[in-house]
């Protein structure tokens, strides 16, 4: 790995992250105190379980579509086979959405940017999966505490996505090679930022991420069994393709 290659790899991943975030950090910062009124919260809480799940699935699918775009611009990712790209996105896209949440989570009032304003956990009450929402908020809190820069977040997102341990990969060795180059990039960035201790903490967060995503899949299975019509006909196709 010549230093030039590593710098080029980092630059392209950071550029891809910036171009595939629906909102710039400044925009989210400017909206931080725009929270839902009691009446608006009441409207969310009076939705039925399947209406609220459908509403979240649409939002999540939109966030996942941007993650797919992010992946496509990562140099090593494009070189992988179609099947391996899908296999990595199937399990990794939700994890990257959760990692990106540290951009749109306000730790001061425990709210997340959702539907144009910042929402507390009470907004998601009608989802009937308080444990998933509490776990997602806790995870976002923990990640925000690491105060990642956009560059560190971009490299960490790529590292989470290009995971050679995913099931049903055809060319695991090739994924390992790309994973290692991204890891060298992240280590390089953290060293340059004089924050070497962060890598170990980020690996600990990755373990929490996996359990959070399996909790999400478990809830999705519960939901699809209880509301088969909504899950099969009204969920966005990409959501079904990736999560069902
Ligand atoms: C990510 C790029 S960005 O420009 O920063 C950006 C761009 C756009 C937005 C707006 C946005 O889509 N916010 C969403 N919030 C949540 C959410 C909802 C419940 C709690 C915590 C966050 C969404 C979800 O549906 C979600 C996300 C992760 C895990 C679980 C869920 C809900 C489950 C039940 C499907 S989508 C925010 C930020």
CSV table of C-alpha atoms and ligand atoms in Angstrom, one decimal:
chain,number,residue,atom,x,y,z
A,1,UNK,CA,0.0,0.0,0.0
A,2,UNK,CA,1.8,3.1,-1.1
A,3,UNK,CA,0.7,6.2,0.9
A,4,UNK,CA,-0.6,7.8,-2.3
A,5,UNK,CA,-3.0,4.8,-2.9
A,6,UNK,CA,-4.2,5.0,0.7
A,7,UNK,CA,-4.8,8.8,0.5
A,8,UNK,CA,-6.7,8.3,-2.8
A,9,UNK,CA,-8.8,5.5,-1.3
A,10,UNK,CA,-9.7,7.7,1.7
A,11,UNK,CA,-10.5,10.7,-0.5
A,12,UNK,CA,-12.8,8.7,-2.7
A,13,UNK,CA,-14.7,7.1,0.3
A,14,UNK,CA,-15.0,10.5,2.0
A,15,UNK,CA,-16.3,12.1,-1.3
A,16,UNK,CA,-18.8,9.2,-1.7
A,17,UNK,CA,-20.0,9.6,1.8
A,18,UNK,CA,-20.5,13.4,1.4
A,19,UNK,CA,-22.3,12.9,-2.0
A,20,UNK,CA,-24.6,10.2,-0.6
A,21,UNK,CA,-25.8,11.9,2.6
A,22,UNK,CA,-29.2,13.3,2.0
A,23,UNK,CA,-28.5,16.2,4.4
A,24,UNK,CA,-25.2,18.1,5.0
A,25,UNK,CA,-24.1,18.2,8.7
A,26,UNK,CA,-24.7,22.0,8.8
A,27,UNK,CA,-28.3,21.5,7.7
A,28,UNK,CA,-29.0,18.9,10.4
A,29,UNK,CA,-27.3,21.1,13.0
A,30,UNK,CA,-29.5,24.0,12.0
A,31,UNK,CA,-32.6,21.8,12.5
A,32,UNK,CA,-31.5,20.4,15.8
A,33,UNK,CA,-34.1,22.2,17.9
A,34,UNK,CA,-37.0,21.7,15.5
A,35,UNK,CA,-39.0,19.1,17.5
A,36,UNK,CA,-42.5,17.7,17.0
A,37,UNK,CA,-45.3,19.5,18.9
A,38,UNK,CA,-47.6,17.6,21.3
A,39,UNK,CA,-50.3,17.5,18.6
A,40,UNK,CA,-47.9,16.1,16.0
A,41,UNK,CA,-46.7,13.4,18.4
A,42,UNK,CA,-50.4,12.6,19.1
A,43,UNK,CA,-50.9,12.1,15.3
A,44,UNK,CA,-48.0,9.6,15.2
A,45,UNK,CA,-49.2,7.8,18.3
A,46,UNK,CA,-52.7,7.4,16.9
A,47,UNK,CA,-51.4,5.6,13.8
A,48,UNK,CA,-52.0,1.8,13.8
A,49,UNK,CA,-49.0,-0.5,14.1
A,50,UNK,CA,-49.0,-1.4,10.5
A,51,UNK,CA,-49.4,2.3,9.4
A,52,UNK,CA,-46.4,3.3,11.5
A,53,UNK,CA,-44.3,0.4,10.4
A,54,UNK,CA,-45.1,1.2,6.8
A,55,UNK,CA,-44.2,4.8,7.4
A,56,UNK,CA,-40.8,3.9,8.9
A,57,UNK,CA,-40.1,1.3,6.2
A,58,UNK,CA,-40.5,4.0,3.6
A,59,UNK,CA,-38.1,6.3,5.5
A,60,UNK,CA,-35.6,3.5,6.1
A,61,UNK,CA,-35.8,2.4,2.5
A,62,UNK,CA,-34.9,5.9,1.4
A,63,UNK,CA,-32.0,6.0,3.8
A,64,UNK,CA,-30.8,2.6,2.6
A,65,UNK,CA,-31.0,3.7,-1.1
A,66,UNK,CA,-28.4,6.4,-0.3
A,67,UNK,CA,-26.2,3.7,1.4
A,68,UNK,CA,-26.4,1.7,-1.8
A,69,UNK,CA,-25.2,4.7,-3.7
A,70,UNK,CA,-22.4,5.2,-1.2
A,71,UNK,CA,-21.3,1.6,-1.6
A,72,UNK,CA,-21.3,1.8,-5.4
A,73,UNK,CA,-18.7,4.7,-5.3
A,74,UNK,CA,-16.3,2.8,-3.1
A,75,UNK,CA,-13.5,1.7,-5.4
A,76,UNK,CA,-13.0,-1.8,-4.0
A,77,UNK,CA,-16.8,-2.5,-3.8
A,78,UNK,CA,-17.5,-2.0,-7.5
A,79,UNK,CA,-14.8,-4.6,-8.4
A,80,UNK,CA,-16.6,-7.3,-6.4
A,81,UNK,CA,-19.1,-9.7,-8.1
A,82,UNK,CA,-22.8,-8.6,-8.3
A,83,UNK,CA,-23.7,-11.4,-5.9
A,84,UNK,CA,-21.1,-10.4,-3.4
A,85,UNK,CA,-22.2,-6.7,-3.6
A,86,UNK,CA,-25.8,-7.8,-2.9
A,87,UNK,CA,-24.7,-10.1,-0.1
A,88,UNK,CA,-22.8,-7.2,1.6
A,89,UNK,CA,-25.6,-4.7,1.1
A,90,UNK,CA,-28.3,-7.2,2.4
A,91,UNK,CA,-26.6,-7.4,5.8
A,92,UNK,CA,-24.6,-4.2,5.8
A,93,UNK,CA,-27.0,-1.5,4.6
A,94,UNK,CA,-29.0,-1.4,7.8
A,95,UNK,CA,-25.8,-1.3,9.9
A,96,UNK,CA,-24.6,1.7,7.8
A,97,UNK,CA,-27.9,3.5,8.3
A,98,UNK,CA,-27.5,3.0,12.1
A,99,UNK,CA,-23.9,4.2,12.0
A,100,UNK,CA,-25.0,7.3,10.0
A,101,UNK,CA,-27.5,8.0,12.8
A,102,UNK,CA,-24.8,9.7,14.8
A,103,UNK,CA,-25.1,12.5,12.2
A,104,UNK,CA,-28.8,13.0,12.9
A,105,UNK,CA,-29.1,12.3,16.6
A,106,UNK,CA,-29.3,15.0,19.2
A,107,UNK,CA,-27.8,13.7,22.5
A,108,UNK,CA,-28.9,16.8,24.4
A,109,UNK,CA,-32.6,16.0,24.1
A,110,UNK,CA,-32.4,12.4,23.0
A,111,UNK,CA,-34.1,13.0,19.6
A,112,UNK,CA,-33.5,11.6,16.1
A,113,UNK,CA,-34.1,13.5,12.8
A,114,UNK,CA,-37.2,11.8,11.3
A,115,UNK,CA,-39.8,13.1,8.9
A,116,UNK,CA,-38.2,16.6,8.8
A,117,UNK,CA,-38.1,17.3,12.6
A,118,UNK,CA,-36.3,15.8,15.6
A,119,UNK,CA,-38.3,13.0,17.3
A,120,UNK,CA,-38.0,11.4,20.8
A,121,UNK,CA,-38.8,7.7,21.4
A,122,UNK,CA,-42.4,8.6,22.2
A,123,UNK,CA,-43.0,9.3,18.5
A,124,UNK,CA,-42.4,5.7,17.7
A,125,UNK,CA,-44.8,4.2,20.3
A,126,UNK,CA,-47.3,2.8,17.8
A,127,UNK,CA,-44.5,0.7,16.2
A,128,UNK,CA,-45.0,-1.6,19.3
A,129,UNK,CA,-41.3,-2.4,19.4
A,130,UNK,CA,-40.1,-0.2,22.3
A,131,UNK,CA,-37.1,-2.4,22.9
A,132,UNK,CA,-35.8,-2.0,19.3
A,133,UNK,CA,-36.3,1.8,19.5
A,134,UNK,CA,-34.6,2.1,22.9
A,135,UNK,CA,-31.7,0.0,21.6
A,136,UNK,CA,-31.4,2.1,18.5
A,137,UNK,CA,-31.4,5.3,20.6
A,138,UNK,CA,-28.8,3.8,23.0
A,139,UNK,CA,-26.6,2.8,20.1
A,140,UNK,CA,-26.8,6.3,18.6
A,141,UNK,CA,-25.9,7.8,22.0
A,142,UNK,CA,-22.9,5.6,22.3
A,143,UNK,CA,-21.7,6.4,18.8
A,144,UNK,CA,-22.2,10.2,19.2
A,145,UNK,CA,-20.0,10.0,22.3
A,146,UNK,CA,-17.1,9.0,20.1
A,147,UNK,CA,-17.4,12.4,18.3
A,148,UNK,CA,-16.4,11.0,14.9
A,149,UNK,CA,-15.5,13.5,12.2
A,150,UNK,CA,-17.2,13.1,8.8
A,151,UNK,CA,-14.0,11.6,7.4
A,152,UNK,CA,-13.8,9.0,10.2
A,153,UNK,CA,-17.5,8.3,9.8
A,154,UNK,CA,-17.1,7.7,6.1
A,155,UNK,CA,-14.2,5.3,6.5
A,156,UNK,CA,-16.0,3.5,9.4
A,157,UNK,CA,-19.2,3.2,7.3
A,158,UNK,CA,-17.1,1.6,4.5
A,159,UNK,CA,-15.5,-0.8,7.0
A,160,UNK,CA,-18.9,-1.9,8.3
A,161,UNK,CA,-20.2,-2.5,4.8
A,162,UNK,CA,-17.2,-4.4,3.4
A,163,UNK,CA,-17.3,-7.2,5.9
A,164,UNK,CA,-15.6,-10.5,4.8
A,165,UNK,CA,-17.5,-12.5,7.5
A,166,UNK,CA,-20.9,-12.0,5.9
A,167,UNK,CA,-22.7,-15.2,5.0
A,168,UNK,CA,-22.8,-16.6,1.4
A,169,UNK,CA,-19.9,-14.6,-0.1
A,170,UNK,CA,-18.5,-16.1,-3.3
A,171,UNK,CA,-15.0,-14.5,-3.2
A,172,UNK,CA,-14.3,-14.0,0.5
A,173,UNK,CA,-10.6,-13.5,-0.1
A,174,UNK,CA,-11.3,-10.5,-2.4
A,175,UNK,CA,-13.7,-9.0,0.1
A,176,UNK,CA,-10.9,-9.5,2.8
A,177,UNK,CA,-8.4,-7.6,0.6
A,178,UNK,CA,-10.8,-4.6,0.1
A,179,UNK,CA,-11.7,-4.7,3.9
A,180,UNK,CA,-8.0,-4.6,4.8
A,181,UNK,CA,-7.3,-1.6,2.5
A,182,UNK,CA,-10.2,0.3,4.1
A,183,UNK,CA,-8.9,-0.7,7.5
A,184,UNK,CA,-5.5,0.7,6.6
A,185,UNK,CA,-7.2,3.9,5.5
A,186,UNK,CA,-9.2,4.3,8.7
A,187,UNK,CA,-6.0,3.6,10.8
A,188,UNK,CA,-4.2,6.2,8.7
A,189,UNK,CA,-6.9,8.8,9.2
A,190,UNK,CA,-7.1,8.1,13.0
A,191,UNK,CA,-3.3,8.3,13.3
A,192,UNK,CA,-3.3,11.6,11.4
A,193,UNK,CA,-6.1,12.8,13.8
A,194,UNK,CA,-4.0,11.7,16.7
A,195,UNK,CA,-6.9,9.4,17.8
A,196,UNK,CA,-5.4,5.9,17.6
A,197,UNK,CA,-7.5,4.6,20.6
A,198,UNK,CA,-10.7,5.1,18.6
A,199,UNK,CA,-10.2,2.0,16.3
A,200,UNK,CA,-10.6,-0.4,19.2
A,201,UNK,CA,-13.8,1.4,20.4
A,202,UNK,CA,-15.2,1.3,16.8
A,203,UNK,CA,-14.7,-2.5,16.7
A,204,UNK,CA,-16.6,-2.8,20.0
A,205,UNK,CA,-19.4,-0.7,18.4
A,206,UNK,CA,-19.5,-3.1,15.4
A,207,UNK,CA,-20.4,-6.0,17.7
A,208,UNK,CA,-23.3,-4.0,19.2
A,209,UNK,CA,-24.4,-3.1,15.6
A,210,UNK,CA,-24.8,-6.8,14.7
A,211,UNK,CA,-27.0,-7.5,17.7
A,212,UNK,CA,-29.1,-4.4,16.9
A,213,UNK,CA,-29.7,-5.5,13.3
A,214,UNK,CA,-30.7,-9.1,14.3
A,215,UNK,CA,-33.2,-7.5,16.8
A,216,UNK,CA,-34.5,-5.4,13.8
A,217,UNK,CA,-34.8,-8.5,11.7
A,218,UNK,CA,-36.6,-10.4,14.5
A,219,UNK,CA,-39.1,-7.5,14.8
A,220,UNK,CA,-39.6,-7.4,11.0
A,221,UNK,CA,-40.3,-11.2,11.1
A,222,UNK,CA,-42.8,-10.7,13.9
A,223,UNK,CA,-44.4,-7.8,12.0
A,224,UNK,CA,-44.6,-9.6,8.6
A,225,UNK,CA,-46.4,-12.6,10.4
A,226,UNK,CA,-48.9,-10.3,12.1
A,227,UNK,CA,-49.5,-8.0,9.1
A,228,UNK,CA,-48.6,-10.1,6.0
A,229,UNK,CA,-50.7,-7.9,3.7
A,230,UNK,CA,-48.8,-4.7,4.6
A,231,UNK,CA,-45.4,-6.5,4.6
A,232,UNK,CA,-45.9,-8.1,1.2
A,233,UNK,CA,-47.8,-5.5,-0.7
A,234,UNK,CA,-47.1,-2.1,0.8
A,235,UNK,CA,-43.5,-2.3,1.9
A,236,UNK,CA,-41.1,-0.7,-0.7
A,237,UNK,CA,-39.6,-3.5,-2.9
A,238,UNK,CA,-36.0,-2.6,-1.9
A,239,UNK,CA,-36.9,-3.1,1.8
A,240,UNK,CA,-38.3,-6.5,1.1
A,241,UNK,CA,-35.4,-7.4,-1.1
A,242,UNK,CA,-32.9,-6.4,1.6
A,243,UNK,CA,-34.7,-7.3,4.8
A,244,UNK,CA,-37.4,-9.8,4.2
B,1,LIG,C1,-28.3,9.3,6.8
B,1,LIG,C2,-28.1,10.4,5.9
B,1,LIG,S1,-28.6,11.9,6.6
B,1,LIG,O1,-28.5,13.0,5.6
B,1,LIG,O2,-27.9,12.1,7.8
B,1,LIG,C3,-30.3,11.7,7.0
B,1,LIG,C4,-31.3,11.7,6.0
B,1,LIG,C5,-32.7,11.5,6.4
B,1,LIG,C6,-33.0,11.4,7.7
B,1,LIG,C7,-34.5,11.2,8.0
B,1,LIG,C8,-34.7,9.7,8.3
B,1,LIG,O3,-34.7,8.9,7.4
B,1,LIG,N1,-34.7,9.3,9.6
B,1,LIG,C9,-35.0,8.0,10.1
B,1,LIG,N2,-35.1,7.8,11.4
B,1,LIG,C10,-35.4,6.5,11.6
B,1,LIG,C11,-35.5,6.0,13.0
B,1,LIG,C12,-36.7,5.4,13.4
B,1,LIG,C13,-36.8,5.0,14.7
B,1,LIG,C14,-35.7,5.2,15.6
B,1,LIG,C15,-34.5,5.8,15.2
B,1,LIG,C16,-34.4,6.2,13.9
B,1,LIG,C17,-35.6,5.7,10.5
B,1,LIG,C18,-36.0,4.3,10.6
B,1,LIG,O4,-36.9,3.9,10.0
B,1,LIG,C19,-35.1,3.4,11.4
B,1,LIG,C20,-33.7,3.7,11.3
B,1,LIG,C21,-32.9,2.8,12.0
B,1,LIG,C22,-33.4,1.8,12.8
B,1,LIG,C23,-34.7,1.6,12.9
B,1,LIG,C24,-35.6,2.5,12.2
B,1,LIG,C25,-37.0,2.2,12.4
B,1,LIG,C26,-37.4,0.7,12.2
B,1,LIG,C27,-38.6,0.4,13.0
B,1,LIG,C28,-37.5,0.4,10.8
B,1,LIG,S2,-35.3,6.7,9.1
B,1,LIG,C29,-32.1,11.5,8.7
B,1,LIG,C30,-30.7,11.6,8.3
